[in-house]
Amino acid sequence: MSQANDIVIIGAGPAGLTAGYELARHQRAPLVIEKSRLVGGIARTEQYRGFLFDIGGHRFHTDIEEIQAIWRELLGPDLLEVPRVSHIFFQGRLIKYPLQVGDTLRSIGLGASLAAILSYLKVALFRPAELDNLEQWLTARFGSRIYRTFFKEYSEKVWGLPCSQIQADWANQRIQGLSLARTIINALGGKKTATTLIDQFLYPRLGSGMLWEEMARRMVNHGAELELGWEVSGLELDHGRVARLRLSNGHETRSVAAGQVISSMPLPHLIQRLEPAPAPEILKAAGRLRFRGFLLVGLVLSSDIGTEHPWQWLYVHEPNLRVGRVQNYRNWSPHMTPDPDMTALGMEYFCDQGDEFWSLADDELVSLATAELDRLWPGSGELVTDGVVYRQSHAYPVYHLGYQEVVTRLRDYLGGISNLATIGRNGLHRYNNQDHSMVTGLEAARRILAATG
Ligand SMILES: Cc1cc2nc3c(=O)[nH]c(=O)nc-3n(C[C@H](O)[C@H](O)[C@H](O)COP(=O)(O)OP(=O)(O)OC[C@H]3O[C@@H](n4cnc5c(N)ncnc54)[C@H](O)[C@@H]3O)c2cc1C
């Protein structure tokens, strides 16, 4: 076995690259296999006619000092500090997000405000015992009125499931510390505790992918091999170890030997590609895990609309519009668009890979997104001069009821393969941001370094 195949990493997203960079910095040059032509995974930045498009904007924010230090070390002054501006589009109005009491109550009107306050007092006085699903969790923290007005529609667009069928783990992990009481305390100048409430974030000058391209470059400079455009299509097992990986680039197939394997590919794919195949009940369990896909329609506008629309992200809480969120790239970094007199918007749609929406032709999607933009701001559709579509499968690991038992079962099974570690958002089926994905990559690399000296 050649030294380059001593450690093989599957995936050059944030988790896989961080593992690779850490190993390479310690003279253990790994082989990193990435099926796409770009590094960065879901956090990559695509380029279209000089316009830069993140696949969903990526705020860089973390409480983990080591991760923040890596970001700063990699990008230095190219890591911009950006004041966060997010709004909710609701019944033709823009409401600040995170919710601010005065602004929110003013926007929804006196009658709806009173109803919101009463429904909050009801749950504050009679707190439900069960908080198992997202609907119960959000209602307990905001009251049913605010839940239905500001959370239900958007959450159901994202997940493609009723909030009553989404496990509360997601909210516990992602919006812990957020409640109406906390919102009121914040409005009065209290400390912001929830991760969703940050008011400033870091952002690479040329999009989130800039950081991952720099990490890949340094990893390779330290001796790692990076193979783009190759997909791991099979993992051959021998005596409880992964012995070889089969790679395919759509035209040819080849295989590489592996001493240690670190995988960030989706957990079910990993199970389904093991050879010999696991027992039918394990394959059946793997088939039960669900993922939500994501589709970005990038629209190029002939004028700069930044002054009227200062937000990076706009959450669209309109049941009759299919778009879930809109991002204005110049408000992330002015360097995302080549011409200061033009605007690039990202219209974000949540869907399932292969469903009717996902399968629409690109020009139909651009027309639909343009028409929806025009319904958000009448007249803006006429400013659209160009459009591009990016589809992202496995964007969100879904926390449907019962998913956790499936994940535990699959991870127990994989625990029997001695030289295989799973990392990252889809490798662990955990709703990680970039920072926590990086931590899983660091930990896997350090376990190998510690075990092999
Ligand atoms: C819309 C959206 C917005 C987001 N916003 C933020 C944000 O603001 N801040 C933030 O920190 N995070 C954000 N995230 C989350 C962030 O994108 C993820 O946490 C991060 O990309 C996960 O990194 P990863 O390496 O674990 O997985 P991925 O990014 O999924 O990378 C996995 C890599 O493995 C490759 N791969 C898969 N299978 C194979 C195979 N068989 N062979 C070879 N290669 C394979 C894939 O092509 C991919 O490159 C957002 C995510 C979405 C969907």
Coordinates of C-alpha atoms and ligand atoms in Angstrom, one line a residue:
M1 CA 0.0 0.0 0.0
S2 CA 1.4 3.4 -0.9
Q3 CA 1.8 6.0 1.9
A4 CA -0.8 8.2 0.2
N5 CA -3.4 5.6 0.8
D6 CA -2.5 5.1 4.4
I7 CA -5.5 7.3 5.4
V8 CA -8.4 7.9 3.0
I9 CA -10.9 10.6 3.6
I10 CA -14.3 10.6 1.8
G11 CA -15.6 14.1 1.1
A12 CA -13.9 17.5 0.8
G13 CA -16.5 19.4 2.7
P14 CA -15.7 21.3 5.9
A15 CA -15.5 18.1 8.0
G16 CA -13.3 16.1 5.5
L17 CA -11.0 19.0 4.7
T18 CA -10.5 19.8 8.4
A19 CA -9.6 16.1 9.1
G20 CA -7.2 16.2 6.1
Y21 CA -5.6 19.5 7.0
E22 CA -5.0 18.3 10.6
L23 CA -3.4 15.1 9.4
A24 CA -1.3 16.8 6.7
R25 CA 0.0 19.3 9.2
H26 CA 1.2 16.3 11.3
Q27 CA 3.0 14.7 8.4
R28 CA 0.3 12.1 7.8
A29 CA -0.6 13.1 4.2
P30 CA -4.1 11.6 3.5
L31 CA -5.8 10.9 0.2
V32 CA -9.0 12.9 0.0
I33 CA -11.7 11.8 -2.4
E34 CA -14.4 14.3 -3.5
K35 CA -17.2 13.5 -5.9
S36 CA -17.8 17.1 -6.9
R37 CA -15.5 19.3 -9.0
L38 CA -15.4 21.9 -6.2
V39 CA -14.3 21.7 -2.5
G40 CA -16.5 22.9 0.4
G41 CA -19.5 20.6 0.1
I42 CA -22.7 22.4 1.0
A43 CA -20.5 25.4 2.0
R44 CA -18.9 25.8 -1.4
T45 CA -19.2 28.9 -3.5
E46 CA -20.2 28.6 -7.2
Q47 CA -19.3 31.1 -9.8
Y48 CA -21.5 32.2 -12.7
R49 CA -20.4 34.9 -15.2
G50 CA -18.4 36.6 -12.5
F51 CA -21.2 36.5 -9.8
L52 CA -20.4 34.4 -6.7
F53 CA -23.2 32.2 -5.3
D54 CA -23.1 30.4 -2.0
I55 CA -25.4 27.4 -1.8
G56 CA -27.4 29.0 1.0
G57 CA -25.5 31.9 2.6
H58 CA -23.0 30.7 5.3
R59 CA -22.5 32.8 8.4
F60 CA -19.2 32.0 10.1
H61 CA -20.0 32.1 13.8
T62 CA -18.7 29.9 16.6
D63 CA -18.1 29.7 20.3
I64 CA -15.2 27.3 19.8
E65 CA -12.0 29.3 20.0
E66 CA -9.8 26.8 18.2
I67 CA -12.2 26.8 15.2
Q68 CA -12.3 30.6 15.1
A69 CA -8.5 30.6 15.2
I70 CA -8.3 28.3 12.2
W71 CA -10.6 30.5 10.2
R72 CA -8.5 33.6 11.0
E73 CA -5.3 31.8 10.3
L74 CA -6.5 30.7 6.9
L75 CA -8.0 34.0 5.7
G76 CA -6.6 36.8 7.8
P77 CA -8.0 40.1 6.5
D78 CA -10.1 38.3 3.9
L79 CA -12.4 37.3 6.8
L80 CA -14.9 40.2 7.0
E81 CA -16.9 41.2 10.0
V82 CA -20.5 41.6 8.9
P83 CA -23.4 43.1 11.0
R84 CA -26.2 40.6 10.8
V85 CA -29.4 41.9 9.2
S86 CA -32.3 39.4 8.7
H87 CA -35.9 40.2 8.1
I88 CA -39.1 38.2 7.9
F89 CA -41.5 39.0 5.0
F90 CA -45.0 38.8 6.4
Q91 CA -48.2 40.0 4.7
G92 CA -46.3 42.5 2.6
R93 CA -44.2 43.9 5.5
L94 CA -40.6 43.4 6.7
I95 CA -40.2 42.4 10.3
K96 CA -36.8 42.3 12.0
Y97 CA -35.5 38.8 12.9
P98 CA -34.6 37.9 15.6
L99 CA -38.0 39.2 16.6
Q100 CA -38.0 42.5 18.5
V101 CA -41.1 43.0 20.6
G102 CA -42.1 46.6 19.6
D103 CA -41.3 46.0 15.9
T104 CA -43.2 42.7 15.8
L105 CA -46.3 43.8 17.7
R106 CA -46.5 47.1 15.6
S107 CA -46.2 45.0 12.4
I108 CA -48.9 42.5 13.2
G109 CA -51.4 45.2 14.5
L110 CA -53.2 45.8 17.8
G111 CA -55.8 42.9 17.6
A112 CA -53.2 40.3 16.6
S113 CA -50.8 41.6 19.3
L114 CA -53.3 41.2 22.0
A115 CA -54.1 37.7 20.8
A116 CA -50.3 36.9 20.7
I117 CA -49.8 38.1 24.3
L118 CA -52.9 36.2 25.6
S119 CA -51.8 33.0 23.9
Y120 CA -48.3 33.4 25.3
L121 CA -49.7 34.0 28.9
K122 CA -51.7 30.8 28.5
V123 CA -48.7 28.6 27.8
A124 CA -46.6 30.5 30.4
L125 CA -49.2 29.7 33.1
F126 CA -50.1 26.2 31.9
R127 CA -46.9 24.9 30.4
P128 CA -47.5 21.6 28.6
A129 CA -45.7 18.5 30.0
E130 CA -44.8 17.0 26.6
L131 CA -42.3 18.9 24.4
D132 CA -41.4 16.1 22.1
N133 CA -42.1 17.7 18.7
L134 CA -41.3 21.0 17.2
E135 CA -44.9 22.3 17.3
Q136 CA -45.0 21.7 21.1
W137 CA -41.6 23.1 21.6
L138 CA -42.2 26.4 19.8
T139 CA -45.7 26.8 21.1
A140 CA -44.4 26.4 24.7
R141 CA -41.9 29.2 24.1
F142 CA -43.9 31.7 22.1
G143 CA -47.5 30.8 22.4
S144 CA -49.6 29.4 19.6
R145 CA -50.3 32.7 17.9
I146 CA -46.7 33.7 17.4
Y147 CA -45.8 30.1 16.5
R148 CA -48.4 30.0 13.8
T149 CA -47.5 33.5 12.5
F150 CA -43.7 33.4 12.5
F151 CA -42.5 29.8 12.7
K152 CA -44.9 27.2 11.4
E153 CA -44.9 28.2 7.7
Y154 CA -41.2 28.6 7.3
S155 CA -40.3 25.4 9.3
E156 CA -42.7 23.3 7.3
K157 CA -41.3 24.7 4.0
V158 CA -37.8 23.7 5.2
W159 CA -38.6 20.2 6.4
G160 CA -41.5 19.3 4.1
L161 CA -43.2 17.8 7.2
P162 CA -45.8 19.2 9.7
C163 CA -44.0 20.6 12.7
S164 CA -45.9 18.0 14.8
Q165 CA -43.8 15.3 13.0
I166 CA -40.4 16.9 13.6
Q167 CA -38.6 15.8 16.7
A168 CA -37.9 18.7 19.2
D169 CA -34.1 17.7 19.2
W170 CA -33.7 20.1 16.2
A171 CA -35.0 23.1 18.2
N172 CA -33.1 22.0 21.3
Q173 CA -29.9 21.9 19.3
R174 CA -30.4 25.0 17.1
I175 CA -32.6 27.5 18.9
Q176 CA -32.0 26.7 22.5
G177 CA -32.4 29.8 24.7
L178 CA -34.9 31.4 22.4
S179 CA -38.3 32.3 23.7
L180 CA -40.7 35.2 23.9
A181 CA -39.5 35.9 27.5
R182 CA -35.9 35.9 26.2
T183 CA -36.9 38.2 23.3
I184 CA -38.4 40.7 25.8
I185 CA -35.3 40.6 28.0
N186 CA -33.1 41.1 24.9
A187 CA -35.3 44.1 23.9
L188 CA -34.7 45.6 27.3
G189 CA -30.9 45.2 26.8
G190 CA -30.4 41.8 28.4
K191 CA -27.7 39.3 27.3
K192 CA -28.1 37.5 24.1
T193 CA -27.7 33.8 24.7
A194 CA -29.1 31.8 21.8
T195 CA -26.9 31.0 18.8
T196 CA -29.7 32.2 16.5
L197 CA -29.5 35.7 18.1
I198 CA -26.0 36.7 17.1
D199 CA -25.8 40.2 15.7
Q200 CA -22.4 39.9 13.9
F201 CA -20.7 37.2 12.0
L202 CA -17.6 36.5 10.0
Y203 CA -17.7 36.0 6.3
P204 CA -15.0 35.3 3.7
R205 CA -14.6 38.2 1.2
L206 CA -15.3 35.9 -1.8
G207 CA -17.9 33.6 -0.2
S208 CA -17.8 30.7 2.1
G209 CA -16.0 28.5 -0.4
M210 CA -13.0 30.8 -0.3
L211 CA -12.1 29.4 3.1
W212 CA -12.5 25.8 2.0
E213 CA -10.4 26.4 -1.1
E214 CA -7.6 27.9 1.0
M215 CA -7.8 25.0 3.4
A216 CA -7.6 22.5 0.5
R217 CA -4.6 24.4 -1.0
R218 CA -2.7 24.3 2.3
M219 CA -3.6 20.7 2.9
V220 CA -2.1 19.8 -0.5
N221 CA 0.9 21.9 0.1
H222 CA 1.5 19.8 3.2
G223 CA 1.6 16.7 1.0
A224 CA -2.1 15.5 1.0
E225 CA -3.6 14.2 -2.3
L226 CA -6.9 15.6 -3.3
E227 CA -8.9 13.8 -6.0
L228 CA -11.9 15.8 -7.3
G229 CA -14.6 14.3 -9.5
W230 CA -14.2 10.8 -8.0
E231 CA -17.1 9.2 -6.1
V232 CA -16.6 6.4 -3.6
S233 CA -19.0 3.8 -4.9
G234 CA -18.0 0.8 -2.9
L235 CA -16.1 -0.2 0.3
E236 CA -14.7 -3.7 0.4
L237 CA -14.6 -5.3 3.8
D238 CA -12.2 -7.9 5.0
H239 CA -11.9 -9.2 8.5
G240 CA -13.9 -6.3 10.0
R241 CA -11.9 -3.7 8.3
V242 CA -12.3 -1.6 5.1
A243 CA -9.6 -3.0 2.9
R244 CA -10.2 -1.2 -0.4
L245 CA -12.4 1.6 -1.8
R246 CA -13.9 1.5 -5.3
L247 CA -13.9 4.9 -7.0
S248 CA -15.8 6.0 -10.0
N249 CA -15.7 9.2 -12.1
G250 CA -18.6 8.3 -14.4
H251 CA -16.3 7.0 -17.1
E252 CA -13.9 4.7 -15.3
T253 CA -13.6 2.8 -12.1
R254 CA -10.5 2.1 -10.0
S255 CA -9.8 1.0 -6.5
V256 CA -7.5 2.1 -3.7
A257 CA -6.2 0.3 -0.7
A258 CA -6.9 2.0 2.7
G259 CA -5.3 1.7 6.1
Q260 CA -7.8 4.1 7.9
V261 CA -10.9 5.5 6.5
I262 CA -12.7 8.7 7.5
S263 CA -16.1 9.2 5.9
S264 CA -18.3 12.3 5.6
M265 CA -20.7 10.8 3.0
P266 CA -24.3 10.4 4.0
L267 CA -24.7 7.6 6.6
P268 CA -27.2 5.5 4.5
H269 CA -25.0 5.7 1.4
L270 CA -22.0 4.4 3.4
I271 CA -24.1 1.4 4.7
Q272 CA -25.5 0.7 1.3
R273 CA -22.0 0.7 -0.3
L274 CA -20.4 -1.8 2.0
E275 CA -19.3 -5.1 0.4
P276 CA -20.4 -7.7 1.4
A277 CA -23.7 -6.0 2.2
P278 CA -24.9 -5.8 5.8
A279 CA -27.9 -7.8 7.0
P280 CA -31.3 -6.8 5.4
E281 CA -32.5 -5.2 8.7
I282 CA -29.5 -2.9 8.7
L283 CA -30.1 -1.9 5.1
K284 CA -33.8 -1.4 5.8
A285 CA -32.9 0.9 8.8
A286 CA -30.5 2.9 6.6
G287 CA -33.4 3.3 4.0
R288 CA -35.5 5.0 6.8
L289 CA -33.2 8.0 7.2
R290 CA -34.5 11.0 5.3
F291 CA -32.8 14.1 3.9
R292 CA -34.2 17.3 2.6
G293 CA -32.9 18.8 -0.7
F294 CA -32.3 22.4 -1.5
L295 CA -32.5 24.3 -4.7
L296 CA -31.0 27.8 -5.3
V297 CA -32.2 30.0 -8.1
G298 CA -29.6 32.8 -8.5
L299 CA -31.1 35.9 -10.1
V300 CA -29.0 38.7 -11.6
L301 CA -30.7 42.2 -11.5
S302 CA -29.7 45.2 -13.6
S303 CA -29.6 47.6 -10.7
D304 CA -28.4 47.8 -7.1
I305 CA -31.3 47.3 -4.7
G306 CA -29.1 47.2 -1.6
T307 CA -30.2 50.5 -0.1
E308 CA -33.9 49.5 0.0
H309 CA -33.0 45.9 1.0
P310 CA -30.2 45.9 3.5
W311 CA -30.7 42.3 4.7
Q312 CA -28.5 39.3 4.0
W313 CA -31.4 36.9 4.5
L314 CA -35.1 37.4 4.1
Y315 CA -37.4 34.7 5.5
V316 CA -40.6 34.4 3.5
H317 CA -43.6 33.5 5.7
E318 CA -46.2 33.6 2.9
P319 CA -48.0 30.3 2.3
N320 CA -48.8 31.3 -1.3
L321 CA -45.2 31.8 -2.2
R322 CA -43.0 28.7 -2.8
V323 CA -39.7 30.5 -2.0
G324 CA -38.5 30.0 1.6
R325 CA -35.7 32.5 1.9
V326 CA -34.0 35.2 -0.2
Q327 CA -30.4 36.3 0.1
N328 CA -28.8 39.4 -1.2
Y329 CA -25.2 38.5 -1.8
R330 CA -23.8 42.0 -1.9
N331 CA -24.9 42.4 1.7
W332 CA -22.8 39.4 2.7
S333 CA -19.7 40.9 0.9
P334 CA -19.6 43.6 -1.7
H335 CA -17.0 41.4 -3.6
M336 CA -19.7 38.8 -4.4
T337 CA -20.9 40.7 -7.5
P338 CA -18.5 42.0 -10.1
D339 CA -20.5 45.2 -10.8
P340 CA -21.6 47.5 -7.9
D341 CA -24.6 48.7 -10.0
M342 CA -26.0 45.2 -10.2
T343 CA -27.6 42.8 -7.6
A344 CA -27.4 39.1 -7.3
L345 CA -30.2 37.4 -5.3
G346 CA -30.4 33.8 -4.2
M347 CA -34.0 32.5 -4.1
E348 CA -33.9 29.5 -1.8
Y349 CA -36.3 26.6 -2.3
F350 CA -36.6 23.5 -0.1
C351 CA -37.6 20.3 -1.8
D352 CA -36.9 16.6 -2.0
Q353 CA -34.3 15.3 -4.4
G354 CA -36.1 14.0 -7.5
D355 CA -39.5 15.5 -6.7
E356 CA -41.6 17.5 -9.1
F357 CA -40.1 20.8 -8.1
W358 CA -36.5 19.5 -8.2
S359 CA -37.1 18.1 -11.7
L360 CA -38.4 21.3 -13.3
A361 CA -36.2 22.6 -16.1
D362 CA -33.7 25.3 -15.2
D363 CA -35.4 28.0 -17.4
E364 CA -38.8 27.2 -15.8
L365 CA -37.3 27.6 -12.3
V366 CA -35.7 30.9 -13.3
S367 CA -39.1 32.2 -14.6
L368 CA -40.9 31.0 -11.5
A369 CA -38.4 32.6 -9.2
T370 CA -38.6 35.9 -11.2
A371 CA -42.4 35.8 -10.9
E372 CA -42.2 35.2 -7.1
L373 CA -39.6 38.1 -6.8
D374 CA -42.1 40.3 -8.6
R375 CA -44.8 39.3 -6.1
L376 CA -42.5 40.2 -3.2
W377 CA -41.7 43.6 -4.7
P378 CA -43.9 44.5 -7.7
G379 CA -41.7 45.7 -10.6
S380 CA -38.5 43.9 -9.5
G381 CA -39.1 41.0 -12.0
E382 CA -38.4 43.4 -14.8
L383 CA -34.9 44.1 -13.5
V384 CA -33.9 40.4 -13.8
T385 CA -31.4 39.9 -16.6
D386 CA -30.1 36.4 -16.0
G387 CA -30.5 33.4 -13.8
V388 CA -28.8 30.2 -12.8
V389 CA -29.9 27.1 -10.8
Y390 CA -27.9 25.0 -8.3
R391 CA -29.4 21.8 -6.8
Q392 CA -28.1 20.4 -3.5
S393 CA -29.1 16.9 -2.5
H394 CA -28.8 15.9 1.2
A395 CA -28.8 19.5 2.4
Y396 CA -30.6 18.8 5.6
P397 CA -30.6 15.5 7.7
V398 CA -34.2 15.3 8.7
Y399 CA -35.1 14.8 12.4
H400 CA -38.3 12.9 11.8
L401 CA -39.9 11.1 14.8
G402 CA -37.9 8.0 15.5
Y403 CA -34.8 9.0 13.5
Q404 CA -32.5 8.8 16.6
E405 CA -33.0 5.1 17.2
V406 CA -32.2 4.5 13.5
V407 CA -29.0 6.5 13.8
T408 CA -27.9 4.7 17.0
R409 CA -28.5 1.3 15.3
L410 CA -26.5 2.2 12.3
R411 CA -23.6 3.7 14.3
D412 CA -23.5 0.6 16.5
Y413 CA -23.3 -1.5 13.4
L414 CA -20.5 0.6 12.0
G415 CA -18.7 0.4 15.3
G416 CA -17.8 -3.2 14.3
I417 CA -15.6 -1.9 11.5
S418 CA -12.3 -1.2 13.2
N419 CA -10.7 1.2 10.8
L420 CA -13.7 3.4 9.8
A421 CA -14.8 6.7 11.4
T422 CA -17.8 8.7 10.4
I423 CA -17.8 12.5 10.6
G424 CA -19.7 15.6 9.5
R425 CA -23.3 16.6 9.1
N426 CA -24.5 13.7 7.0
G427 CA -21.9 11.2 8.1
L428 CA -23.4 11.5 11.6
H429 CA -26.9 12.5 10.5
R430 CA -26.6 15.6 12.8
Y431 CA -27.7 19.1 11.9
N432 CA -24.2 20.6 12.3
N433 CA -23.1 24.0 11.2
Q434 CA -19.6 24.3 9.7
D435 CA -17.9 24.7 13.1
H436 CA -19.3 21.5 14.6
S437 CA -18.6 19.6 11.4
M438 CA -15.0 20.8 11.6
V439 CA -14.8 19.6 15.2
T440 CA -15.8 16.1 14.2
G441 CA -13.1 16.1 11.5
L442 CA -10.5 17.3 14.0
E443 CA -11.5 14.6 16.5
A444 CA -11.3 11.8 14.0
A445 CA -7.8 13.0 12.8
R446 CA -6.6 13.3 16.3
R447 CA -7.8 9.8 17.2
I448 CA -5.7 8.4 14.3
L449 CA -2.7 10.5 15.3
A450 CA -2.9 9.4 18.9
A451 CA -3.4 5.7 18.0
T452 CA -0.6 5.5 15.4
G453 CA 1.9 8.0 16.9
Ligands
LIG1 C1 -29.1 26.3 3.1 C2 -28.0 26.1 4.1 C3 -27.5 27.2 4.8 C4 -26.5 26.9 5.8 N1 -26.0 28.0 6.5 C5 -25.0 27.8 7.3 C6 -24.4 29.0 8.0 O1 -24.9 30.1 7.9 N2 -23.4 28.8 8.9 C7 -22.8 27.5 9.0 O2 -21.8 27.4 9.7 N3 -23.3 26.4 8.4 C8 -24.4 26.6 7.6 N4 -24.9 25.5 6.9 C9 -24.4 24.1 7.3 C10 -23.1 23.8 6.5 O3 -23.4 23.8 5.1 C11 -22.7 22.4 6.9 O4 -22.6 22.3 8.3 C12 -21.4 21.9 6.3 O5 -21.3 22.1 4.9 C13 -21.2 20.5 6.7 O6 -19.9 20.0 6.3 P1 -19.6 18.5 6.0 O7 -18.3 18.4 5.6 O8 -20.1 17.8 7.3 O9 -20.7 18.0 4.9 P2 -20.9 18.5 3.4 O10 -20.7 19.9 3.3 O11 -22.1 17.8 3.0 O12 -19.6 17.8 2.7 C14 -19.6 16.4 2.4 C15 -18.8 16.2 1.1 O13 -18.7 14.8 0.8 C16 -18.8 14.7 -0.6 N5 -19.3 13.3 -0.8 C17 -20.5 12.7 -0.5 N6 -20.6 11.5 -0.9 C18 -19.4 11.2 -1.5 C19 -18.9 10.0 -2.1 N7 -19.6 8.8 -2.1 N8 -17.6 10.0 -2.6 C20 -16.9 11.2 -2.6 N9 -17.3 12.3 -2.0 C21 -18.6 12.3 -1.4 C22 -19.9 15.7 -1.0 O14 -19.8 16.0 -2.4 C23 -19.4 16.9 -0.1 O15 -18.5 17.7 -0.8 C24 -26.0 25.7 6.0 C25 -26.5 24.6 5.3 C26 -27.5 24.8 4.4 C27 -28.1 23.6 3.6

